[in-house]
mmCIF file of C-alpha atoms in Angstrom:
data_model
loop_
_atom_site.group_PDB
_atom_site.id
_atom_site.type_symbol
_atom_site.label_atom_id
_atom_site.label_comp_id
_atom_site.label_asym_id
_atom_site.label_seq_id
_atom_site.Cartn_x
_atom_site.Cartn_y
_atom_site.Cartn_z
ATOM 1 C CA UNK A 10 120.199 96.491 86.480
ATOM 2 C CA UNK A 11 120.190 100.261 86.152
ATOM 3 C CA UNK A 12 117.366 102.066 87.959
ATOM 4 C CA UNK A 13 116.492 105.716 88.469
ATOM 5 C CA UNK A 14 114.944 107.605 91.375
ATOM 6 C CA UNK A 15 112.923 110.831 91.228
ATOM 7 C CA UNK A 16 110.813 112.658 93.789
ATOM 8 C CA UNK A 17 107.641 114.648 93.142
ATOM 9 C CA UNK A 18 107.034 117.517 95.544
ATOM 10 C CA UNK A 19 104.230 116.635 97.947
ATOM 11 C CA UNK A 20 104.487 112.874 97.412
ATOM 12 C CA UNK A 21 104.892 110.587 100.446
ATOM 13 C CA UNK A 22 107.709 108.681 98.740
ATOM 14 C CA UNK A 23 110.211 108.956 95.927
ATOM 15 C CA UNK A 24 109.584 106.756 92.879
ATOM 16 C CA UNK A 25 111.883 103.949 91.780
ATOM 17 C CA UNK A 26 111.705 103.871 87.966
ATOM 18 C CA UNK A 27 112.586 100.609 86.195
ATOM 19 C CA UNK A 28 112.610 99.528 82.555
ATOM 20 C CA UNK A 29 109.570 97.279 82.099
ATOM 21 C CA UNK A 30 110.886 95.156 79.228
ATOM 22 C CA UNK A 31 113.783 93.918 81.351
ATOM 23 C CA UNK A 32 111.553 92.453 84.084
ATOM 24 C CA UNK A 33 108.885 89.716 84.322
ATOM 25 C CA UNK A 34 105.347 90.683 83.338
ATOM 26 C CA UNK A 35 103.264 88.422 85.588
ATOM 27 C CA UNK A 36 102.613 89.680 89.091
ATOM 28 C CA UNK A 37 104.065 86.723 91.008
ATOM 29 C CA UNK A 38 107.457 86.739 89.276
ATOM 30 C CA UNK A 39 107.539 90.523 89.225
ATOM 31 C CA UNK A 40 106.748 90.619 92.937
ATOM 32 C CA UNK A 41 109.720 88.381 93.702
ATOM 33 C CA UNK A 42 111.997 90.618 91.630
ATOM 34 C CA UNK A 43 110.755 93.768 93.335
ATOM 35 C CA UNK A 44 111.129 92.184 96.774
ATOM 36 C CA UNK A 45 114.807 91.566 96.025
ATOM 37 C CA UNK A 46 115.164 95.118 94.721
ATOM 38 C CA UNK A 47 113.626 96.607 97.866
ATOM 39 C CA UNK A 48 115.853 94.490 100.072
ATOM 40 C CA UNK A 49 118.896 95.818 98.196
ATOM 41 C CA UNK A 50 117.627 99.402 98.469
ATOM 42 C CA UNK A 51 117.152 98.949 102.209
ATOM 43 C CA UNK A 52 120.769 97.867 102.536
ATOM 44 C CA UNK A 53 121.746 101.140 100.851
ATOM 45 C CA UNK A 54 119.637 103.242 103.218
ATOM 46 C CA UNK A 55 116.786 103.730 100.719
ATOM 47 C CA UNK A 56 114.140 101.702 102.545
ATOM 48 C CA UNK A 57 111.581 104.544 102.426
ATOM 49 C CA UNK A 58 110.630 104.036 98.771
ATOM 50 C CA UNK A 59 107.045 102.789 98.443
ATOM 51 C CA UNK A 60 106.335 103.678 94.803
ATOM 52 C CA UNK A 61 107.641 101.813 91.758
ATOM 53 C CA UNK A 62 107.115 102.730 88.099
ATOM 54 C CA UNK A 63 107.737 100.308 85.238
ATOM 55 C CA UNK A 64 108.107 102.207 81.975
ATOM 56 C CA UNK A 65 108.605 101.472 78.304
ATOM 57 C CA UNK A 66 108.512 103.267 75.001
ATOM 58 C CA UNK A 67 104.863 103.322 73.956
ATOM 59 C CA UNK A 68 103.612 100.645 71.601
ATOM 60 C CA UNK A 69 100.533 102.742 70.724
ATOM 61 C CA UNK A 70 101.244 105.464 68.126
ATOM 62 C CA UNK A 71 99.253 108.108 70.019
ATOM 63 C CA UNK A 72 101.484 107.894 73.103
ATOM 64 C CA UNK A 73 105.101 108.502 74.016
ATOM 65 C CA UNK A 74 105.384 106.364 77.128
ATOM 66 C CA UNK A 75 103.775 103.251 78.613
ATOM 67 C CA UNK A 76 103.628 103.265 82.409
ATOM 68 C CA UNK A 77 102.731 100.623 84.976
ATOM 69 C CA UNK A 78 102.495 101.502 88.662
ATOM 70 C CA UNK A 79 103.252 99.277 91.644
ATOM 71 C CA UNK A 80 102.372 100.372 95.185
ATOM 72 C CA UNK A 81 104.594 98.884 97.880
ATOM 73 C CA UNK A 82 102.716 97.767 100.984
ATOM 74 C CA UNK A 83 105.240 97.784 103.848
ATOM 75 C CA UNK A 84 105.882 94.527 105.653
ATOM 76 C CA UNK A 85 108.364 91.682 105.867
ATOM 77 C CA UNK A 86 108.274 90.575 103.168
ATOM 78 C CA UNK A 87 106.655 93.552 101.425
ATOM 79 C CA UNK A 88 103.461 93.128 99.428
ATOM 80 C CA UNK A 89 102.458 94.888 96.225
ATOM 81 C CA UNK A 90 99.243 96.389 94.860
ATOM 82 C CA UNK A 91 99.018 96.557 91.057
ATOM 83 C CA UNK A 92 95.456 97.919 90.791
ATOM 84 C CA UNK A 93 95.752 101.681 90.785
ATOM 85 C CA UNK A 94 97.971 104.470 89.587
ATOM 86 C CA UNK A 95 100.017 107.353 90.974
ATOM 87 C CA UNK A 96 100.115 110.703 89.223
ATOM 88 C CA UNK A 97 103.280 111.799 90.999
ATOM 89 C CA UNK A 98 105.017 108.662 89.728
ATOM 90 C CA UNK A 99 103.777 109.346 86.187
ATOM 91 C CA UNK A 100 105.577 112.692 86.262
ATOM 92 C CA UNK A 101 108.695 111.106 87.768
ATOM 93 C CA UNK A 102 108.661 108.567 84.934
ATOM 94 C CA UNK A 103 108.566 111.316 82.317
ATOM 95 C CA UNK A 104 111.658 112.909 83.849
ATOM 96 C CA UNK A 105 113.495 109.571 83.726
ATOM 97 C CA UNK A 106 112.322 108.776 80.180
ATOM 98 C CA UNK A 107 113.818 112.055 79.005
ATOM 99 C CA UNK A 108 117.150 111.178 80.612
ATOM 100 C CA UNK A 109 117.052 107.774 78.896
ATOM 101 C CA UNK A 110 116.590 109.496 75.538
ATOM 102 C CA UNK A 111 113.196 107.894 74.919
ATOM 103 C CA UNK A 112 111.575 111.305 74.548
ATOM 104 C CA UNK A 113 113.038 114.696 73.699
ATOM 105 C CA UNK A 114 114.787 116.936 76.183
ATOM 106 C CA UNK A 115 112.161 118.493 78.423
ATOM 107 C CA UNK A 116 111.484 122.184 77.872
ATOM 108 C CA UNK A 117 108.555 124.562 78.494
ATOM 109 C CA UNK A 118 105.420 123.726 76.449
ATOM 110 C CA UNK A 119 106.717 120.210 75.713
ATOM 111 C CA UNK A 120 103.843 117.733 76.107
ATOM 112 C CA UNK A 121 104.496 114.064 76.847
ATOM 113 C CA UNK A 122 101.636 111.587 76.362
ATOM 114 C CA UNK A 123 101.538 108.714 78.851
ATOM 115 C CA UNK A 124 99.355 105.605 78.739
ATOM 116 C CA UNK A 125 98.695 104.209 82.234
ATOM 117 C CA UNK A 126 98.476 100.446 81.787
ATOM 118 C CA UNK A 127 96.945 99.765 85.235
ATOM 119 C CA UNK A 128 93.884 101.946 84.690
ATOM 120 C CA UNK A 129 93.953 102.757 80.948
ATOM 121 C CA UNK A 130 94.181 106.450 81.819
ATOM 122 C CA UNK A 131 95.616 108.884 79.293
ATOM 123 C CA UNK A 132 97.782 111.576 80.860
ATOM 124 C CA UNK A 133 99.402 114.513 79.086
ATOM 125 C CA UNK A 134 102.326 115.915 81.081
ATOM 126 C CA UNK A 135 102.914 119.505 79.979
ATOM 127 C CA UNK A 136 106.230 121.064 80.982
ATOM 128 C CA UNK A 137 105.875 124.489 82.603
ATOM 129 C CA UNK A 138 109.490 124.979 83.678
ATOM 130 C CA UNK A 139 112.722 122.993 83.580
ATOM 131 C CA UNK A 140 115.738 124.131 85.616
ATOM 132 C CA UNK A 141 118.694 121.775 86.170
ATOM 133 C CA UNK A 142 117.311 118.648 87.875
ATOM 134 C CA UNK A 143 113.856 120.101 88.626
ATOM 135 C CA UNK A 144 110.913 120.048 86.222
ATOM 136 C CA UNK A 145 107.481 121.562 86.854
ATOM 137 C CA UNK A 146 104.446 120.163 85.042
ATOM 138 C CA UNK A 147 100.756 120.631 84.489
ATOM 139 C CA UNK A 148 99.133 117.193 84.411
ATOM 140 C CA UNK A 149 96.098 116.738 82.156
ATOM 141 C CA UNK A 150 94.011 113.579 82.671
ATOM 142 C CA UNK A 151 92.077 113.132 79.423
ATOM 143 C CA UNK A 152 88.859 111.321 78.554
ATOM 144 C CA UNK A 153 88.641 110.860 74.799
ATOM 145 C CA UNK A 154 85.857 110.468 74.015
ATOM 146 C CA UNK A 155 84.327 112.304 76.959
ATOM 147 C CA UNK A 156 82.668 110.208 79.657
ATOM 148 C CA UNK A 157 79.264 110.634 81.319
ATOM 149 C CA UNK A 158 79.526 111.764 84.937
ATOM 150 C CA UNK A 159 77.374 108.845 86.087
ATOM 151 C CA UNK A 160 80.086 106.478 84.830
ATOM 152 C CA UNK A 161 82.459 107.974 87.410
ATOM 153 C CA UNK A 162 80.290 106.680 90.284
ATOM 154 C CA UNK A 163 81.365 103.097 91.142
ATOM 155 C CA UNK A 164 78.453 102.563 93.550
ATOM 156 C CA UNK A 165 75.963 104.052 91.073
ATOM 157 C CA UNK A 166 74.923 106.945 93.337
ATOM 158 C CA UNK A 167 76.394 110.322 94.290
ATOM 159 C CA UNK A 168 76.274 109.311 97.967
ATOM 160 C CA UNK A 169 76.085 105.921 99.647
ATOM 161 C CA UNK A 170 75.550 104.870 103.252
ATOM 162 C CA UNK A 171 78.560 102.645 103.816
ATOM 163 C CA UNK A 172 78.615 100.240 106.773
ATOM 164 C CA UNK A 173 81.980 99.902 108.492
ATOM 165 C CA UNK A 174 83.316 98.670 111.828
ATOM 166 C CA UNK A 175 82.309 101.915 113.575
ATOM 167 C CA UNK A 176 78.744 102.050 112.242
ATOM 168 C CA UNK A 177 77.481 103.592 108.998
ATOM 169 C CA UNK A 178 78.754 106.696 107.230
ATOM 170 C CA UNK A 179 77.748 108.651 104.138
ATOM 171 C CA UNK A 180 80.408 108.605 101.395
ATOM 172 C CA UNK A 181 80.776 109.713 97.792
ATOM 173 C CA UNK A 182 82.604 107.075 95.762
ATOM 174 C CA UNK A 183 84.136 108.598 92.619
ATOM 175 C CA UNK A 184 86.706 107.098 90.265
ATOM 176 C CA UNK A 185 88.878 109.367 88.115
ATOM 177 C CA UNK A 186 92.600 108.603 88.011
ATOM 178 C CA UNK A 187 92.060 106.374 91.050
ATOM 179 C CA UNK A 188 88.954 105.271 92.966
ATOM 180 C CA UNK A 189 88.328 107.558 95.948
ATOM 181 C CA UNK A 190 85.907 107.774 98.843
ATOM 182 C CA UNK A 191 85.129 111.324 99.906
ATOM 183 C CA UNK A 192 83.740 111.739 103.416
ATOM 184 C CA UNK A 193 82.438 114.930 105.007
ATOM 185 C CA UNK A 194 84.642 115.933 107.907
ATOM 186 C CA UNK A 195 81.487 117.028 109.724
ATOM 187 C CA UNK A 196 80.328 113.392 109.783
ATOM 188 C CA UNK A 197 83.663 112.492 111.380
ATOM 189 C CA UNK A 198 83.386 115.162 114.079
ATOM 190 C CA UNK A 199 85.836 117.454 112.276
ATOM 191 C CA UNK A 200 84.643 121.002 111.579
ATOM 192 C CA UNK A 201 87.778 123.156 111.263
ATOM 193 C CA UNK A 202 91.093 123.004 109.406
ATOM 194 C CA UNK A 203 92.960 122.805 112.704
ATOM 195 C CA UNK A 204 90.943 119.737 113.658
ATOM 196 C CA UNK A 205 91.350 118.204 110.208
ATOM 197 C CA UNK A 206 95.127 118.615 110.126
ATOM 198 C CA UNK A 207 95.758 117.712 113.770
ATOM 199 C CA UNK A 208 97.679 114.644 114.886
ATOM 200 C CA UNK A 209 94.602 112.497 115.443
ATOM 201 C CA UNK A 210 95.197 108.713 115.480
ATOM 202 C CA UNK A 211 91.505 108.073 116.103
ATOM 203 C CA UNK A 212 90.547 109.923 112.902
ATOM 204 C CA UNK A 213 93.193 107.998 110.963
ATOM 205 C CA UNK A 214 91.916 104.676 112.301
ATOM 206 C CA UNK A 215 88.307 105.581 111.465
ATOM 207 C CA UNK A 216 89.172 106.558 107.901
ATOM 208 C CA UNK A 217 91.238 103.407 107.481
ATOM 209 C CA UNK A 218 88.268 101.327 108.630
ATOM 210 C CA UNK A 219 86.040 103.123 106.112
ATOM 211 C CA UNK A 220 88.553 102.411 103.349
ATOM 212 C CA UNK A 221 88.742 98.734 104.285
ATOM 213 C CA UNK A 222 84.957 98.414 104.179
ATOM 214 C CA UNK A 223 84.817 100.003 100.737
ATOM 215 C CA UNK A 224 87.576 97.692 99.492
ATOM 216 C CA UNK A 225 85.391 94.753 100.485
ATOM 217 C CA UNK A 226 82.522 96.317 98.506
ATOM 218 C CA UNK A 227 84.823 96.469 95.461
ATOM 219 C CA UNK A 228 85.848 92.851 96.006
ATOM 220 C CA UNK A 229 89.462 93.896 96.608
ATOM 221 C CA UNK A 230 91.807 92.930 99.451
ATOM 222 C CA UNK A 231 90.979 95.015 102.507
ATOM 223 C CA UNK A 232 94.678 95.399 103.327
ATOM 224 C CA UNK A 233 95.572 96.793 99.893
ATOM 225 C CA UNK A 234 96.068 100.422 98.856
ATOM 226 C CA UNK A 235 92.826 101.001 96.938
ATOM 227 C CA UNK A 236 90.331 102.585 97.017
ATOM 228 C CA UNK A 237 91.709 105.762 98.571
ATOM 229 C CA UNK A 238 89.843 107.758 101.214
ATOM 230 C CA UNK A 239 89.836 111.487 101.986
ATOM 231 C CA UNK A 240 87.979 113.695 104.454
ATOM 232 C CA UNK A 241 86.818 117.079 103.144
ATOM 233 C CA UNK A 242 85.440 120.233 104.757
ATOM 234 C CA UNK A 243 84.466 123.587 103.192
ATOM 235 C CA UNK A 244 87.156 126.271 103.004
ATOM 236 C CA UNK A 245 85.181 128.953 101.146
ATOM 237 C CA UNK A 246 83.403 129.158 97.786
ATOM 238 C CA UNK A 247 85.047 126.744 95.340
ATOM 239 C CA UNK A 248 87.524 125.785 98.080
ATOM 240 C CA UNK A 249 87.911 122.597 100.080
ATOM 241 C CA UNK A 250 90.276 121.513 102.843
ATOM 242 C CA UNK A 251 91.247 117.861 102.474
ATOM 243 C CA UNK A 252 93.128 115.173 104.353
ATOM 244 C CA UNK A 253 93.788 111.756 102.848
ATOM 245 C CA UNK A 254 95.100 108.427 104.077
ATOM 246 C CA UNK A 255 98.128 107.051 102.239
ATOM 247 C CA UNK A 256 100.352 103.983 102.734
ATOM 248 C CA UNK A 257 101.095 103.511 105.610
ATOM 249 C CA UNK A 258 100.187 106.882 107.161
ATOM 250 C CA UNK A 259 98.607 110.264 106.409
ATOM 251 C CA UNK A 260 99.391 111.679 102.980
ATOM 252 C CA UNK A 261 101.552 114.813 103.454
ATOM 253 C CA UNK A 262 99.435 116.669 100.870
ATOM 254 C CA UNK A 263 97.018 114.969 98.461
ATOM 255 C CA UNK A 264 97.877 112.525 95.712
ATOM 256 C CA UNK A 265 97.861 114.008 92.212
ATOM 257 C CA UNK A 266 95.183 111.495 91.280
ATOM 258 C CA UNK A 267 93.339 112.603 94.418
ATOM 259 C CA UNK A 268 93.344 116.212 93.228
ATOM 260 C CA UNK A 269 92.140 115.023 89.819
ATOM 261 C CA UNK A 270 89.373 112.895 91.318
ATOM 262 C CA UNK A 271 88.301 115.619 93.750
ATOM 263 C CA UNK A 272 88.202 118.180 90.934
ATOM 264 C CA UNK A 273 85.867 115.905 88.992
ATOM 265 C CA UNK A 274 83.756 114.943 92.022
ATOM 266 C CA UNK A 275 83.215 118.621 92.817
ATOM 267 C CA UNK A 276 81.469 118.969 89.441
ATOM 268 C CA UNK A 277 78.927 116.173 90.023
ATOM 269 C CA UNK A 278 75.728 117.513 91.562
ATOM 270 C CA UNK A 279 74.861 115.650 94.757
ATOM 271 C CA UNK A 280 78.312 114.454 95.760
ATOM 272 C CA UNK A 281 79.779 115.468 99.092
ATOM 273 C CA UNK A 282 82.498 117.635 97.459
ATOM 274 C CA UNK A 283 79.818 119.388 95.351
ATOM 275 C CA UNK A 284 77.714 120.116 98.432
ATOM 276 C CA UNK A 285 80.622 121.373 100.551
ATOM 277 C CA UNK A 286 82.322 123.560 97.927
ATOM 278 C CA UNK A 287 79.137 125.391 96.943
ATOM 279 C CA UNK A 288 77.062 125.221 93.789
ATOM 280 C CA UNK A 289 79.045 127.908 91.952
ATOM 281 C CA UNK A 290 81.422 125.743 89.876
ATOM 282 C CA UNK A 291 82.827 127.994 87.159
ATOM 283 C CA UNK A 292 86.454 128.293 88.279
ATOM 284 C CA UNK A 293 89.122 125.807 89.345
ATOM 285 C CA UNK A 294 88.695 124.132 92.709
ATOM 286 C CA UNK A 295 91.204 125.307 95.316
ATOM 287 C CA UNK A 296 92.372 122.410 97.479
ATOM 288 C CA UNK A 297 94.021 123.099 100.830
ATOM 289 C CA UNK A 298 96.045 120.333 102.490
ATOM 290 C CA UNK A 299 98.303 120.201 105.516
ATOM 291 C CA UNK A 300 101.273 120.577 103.157
ATOM 292 C CA UNK A 301 100.042 123.399 100.926
ATOM 293 C CA UNK A 302 97.495 124.480 98.329
ATOM 294 C CA UNK A 303 96.851 123.178 94.825
ATOM 295 C CA UNK A 304 94.100 123.608 92.242
ATOM 296 C CA UNK A 305 92.130 121.266 90.017
ATOM 297 C CA UNK A 306 90.148 122.314 86.947
ATOM 298 C CA UNK A 307 87.646 119.952 85.307
ATOM 299 C CA UNK A 308 86.170 120.457 81.832
ATOM 300 C CA UNK A 309 82.524 119.341 82.023
ATOM 301 C CA UNK A 310 79.420 119.988 79.937
ATOM 302 C CA UNK A 311 77.253 120.327 83.056
ATOM 303 C CA UNK A 312 76.736 118.906 86.526
ATOM 304 C CA UNK A 313 74.032 116.272 86.025
ATOM 305 C CA UNK A 314 74.533 112.532 85.720
ATOM 306 C CA UNK A 315 74.300 112.628 81.916
ATOM 307 C CA UNK A 316 76.728 115.573 81.630
ATOM 308 C CA UNK A 317 80.180 114.701 80.328
ATOM 309 C CA UNK A 318 83.764 115.053 81.543
ATOM 310 C CA UNK A 319 86.488 115.750 78.970
ATOM 311 C CA UNK A 320 89.555 116.302 81.123
ATOM 312 C CA UNK A 321 90.911 117.384 84.506
ATOM 313 C CA UNK A 322 94.073 119.491 84.867
ATOM 314 C CA UNK A 323 96.320 120.042 87.901
ATOM 315 C CA UNK A 324 99.158 122.597 87.555
ATOM 316 C CA UNK A 325 102.444 123.342 89.333
ATOM 317 C CA UNK A 326 103.595 119.788 90.079
ATOM 318 C CA UNK A 327 107.382 119.766 90.543
ATOM 319 C CA UNK A 328 109.669 116.742 90.167
ATOM 320 C CA UNK A 329 113.340 116.536 91.139
ATOM 321 C CA UNK A 330 115.622 113.885 89.654
ATOM 322 C CA UNK A 331 117.479 112.222 92.533
ATOM 323 C CA UNK A 332 119.910 109.906 90.767
ATOM 324 C CA UNK A 333 120.539 106.448 89.382
ATOM 325 C CA UNK A 334 121.562 103.183 91.018
ATOM 326 C CA UNK A 335 122.596 99.746 89.776
ATOM 327 C CA UNK A 336 120.515 97.138 91.614
ATOM 328 C CA UNK A 337 122.574 93.952 91.466
ATOM 329 C CA UNK A 338 119.845 91.859 93.086
ATOM 330 C CA UNK A 339 117.639 92.326 90.001
ATOM 331 C CA UNK A 340 120.093 90.602 87.671
ATOM 332 C CA UNK A 341 118.735 87.050 88.286
ATOM 333 C CA UNK A 342 115.253 88.312 87.388
ATOM 334 C CA UNK A 343 116.179 89.977 84.092
ATOM 335 C CA UNK A 344 114.524 88.278 81.132
ATOM 336 C CA UNK A 345 116.708 85.654 79.487
ATOM 337 C CA UNK A 346 117.123 87.482 76.196
ATOM 338 C CA UNK A 347 118.359 90.540 78.107
ATOM 339 C CA UNK A 348 120.724 88.417 80.188
ATOM 340 C CA UNK A 349 122.298 87.155 76.966
ATOM 341 C CA UNK A 350 122.735 90.705 75.742
ATOM 342 C CA UNK A 351 124.327 91.726 79.026
ATOM 343 C CA UNK A 352 126.892 88.925 78.751
ATOM 344 C CA UNK A 353 128.108 89.857 75.261
#
């Protein structure tokens, strides 16, 4: 089965992009197929891929592309988390869909509308630049109709005292793009960017324990990938420094959905990001990570619980097409009607 690989700048892994209609839909059968695919990739020296995108031409007339995300959880055998999304993989999927001829050739100002099946998010991927195998996008996460800010708070409050194995810690749980826990670095004993970005296994273990506790609150497996967790400290007015936990280590930057969620959280009065970035919220939020700086701009009607969010935009996200591979180990898992077509 033909597969494609693309890499978004700042992502912890390249994305393996597969055609959804060729593979099983249910999670058990799909998991077996993906396990065989990962084993084959490992034999080819591509064992570092932890993100998989299943794409199809959109069935809904308002969209161009249907997208389903699968997070690989390393192990032997690997496990898979189907709950959340990955913005970097959305952009990688758009690049591949263009190469497949499902959408037009990518060019500046071209907008591709993606429906995220895992989370029912609507993402518009606007092309800023396209040079050879590299495409740069602005990603717009849309809410149509707009959504009340209080609906973005899974625990019902802007801050929650969350018990975890190390005690209790104050968190802001916000869900936009993906569910995130935002924790003040000050509450973790981290006050400077140097401390935040240092090689600190103890900080990583603490944040992982916080994430596991929140997963239990959601009723999700504690050893899955969601919710995500990020520590934030102030970096100036409308600026935050951030470090997030990924799978299975620190995120090199911040997930695209993390930038989206943080941009929205910063607009909700009372959340930890709102308190740390300052109450002046007119411009985009500048987000500093260990790997660079990005921005996130949220369109809101105000900052109270009944105010509404229309969209969040994150610019300058670059994707490079890596290549295509034929994964022979997927052939036994291809749907029967497709197997018949392949044999004619």
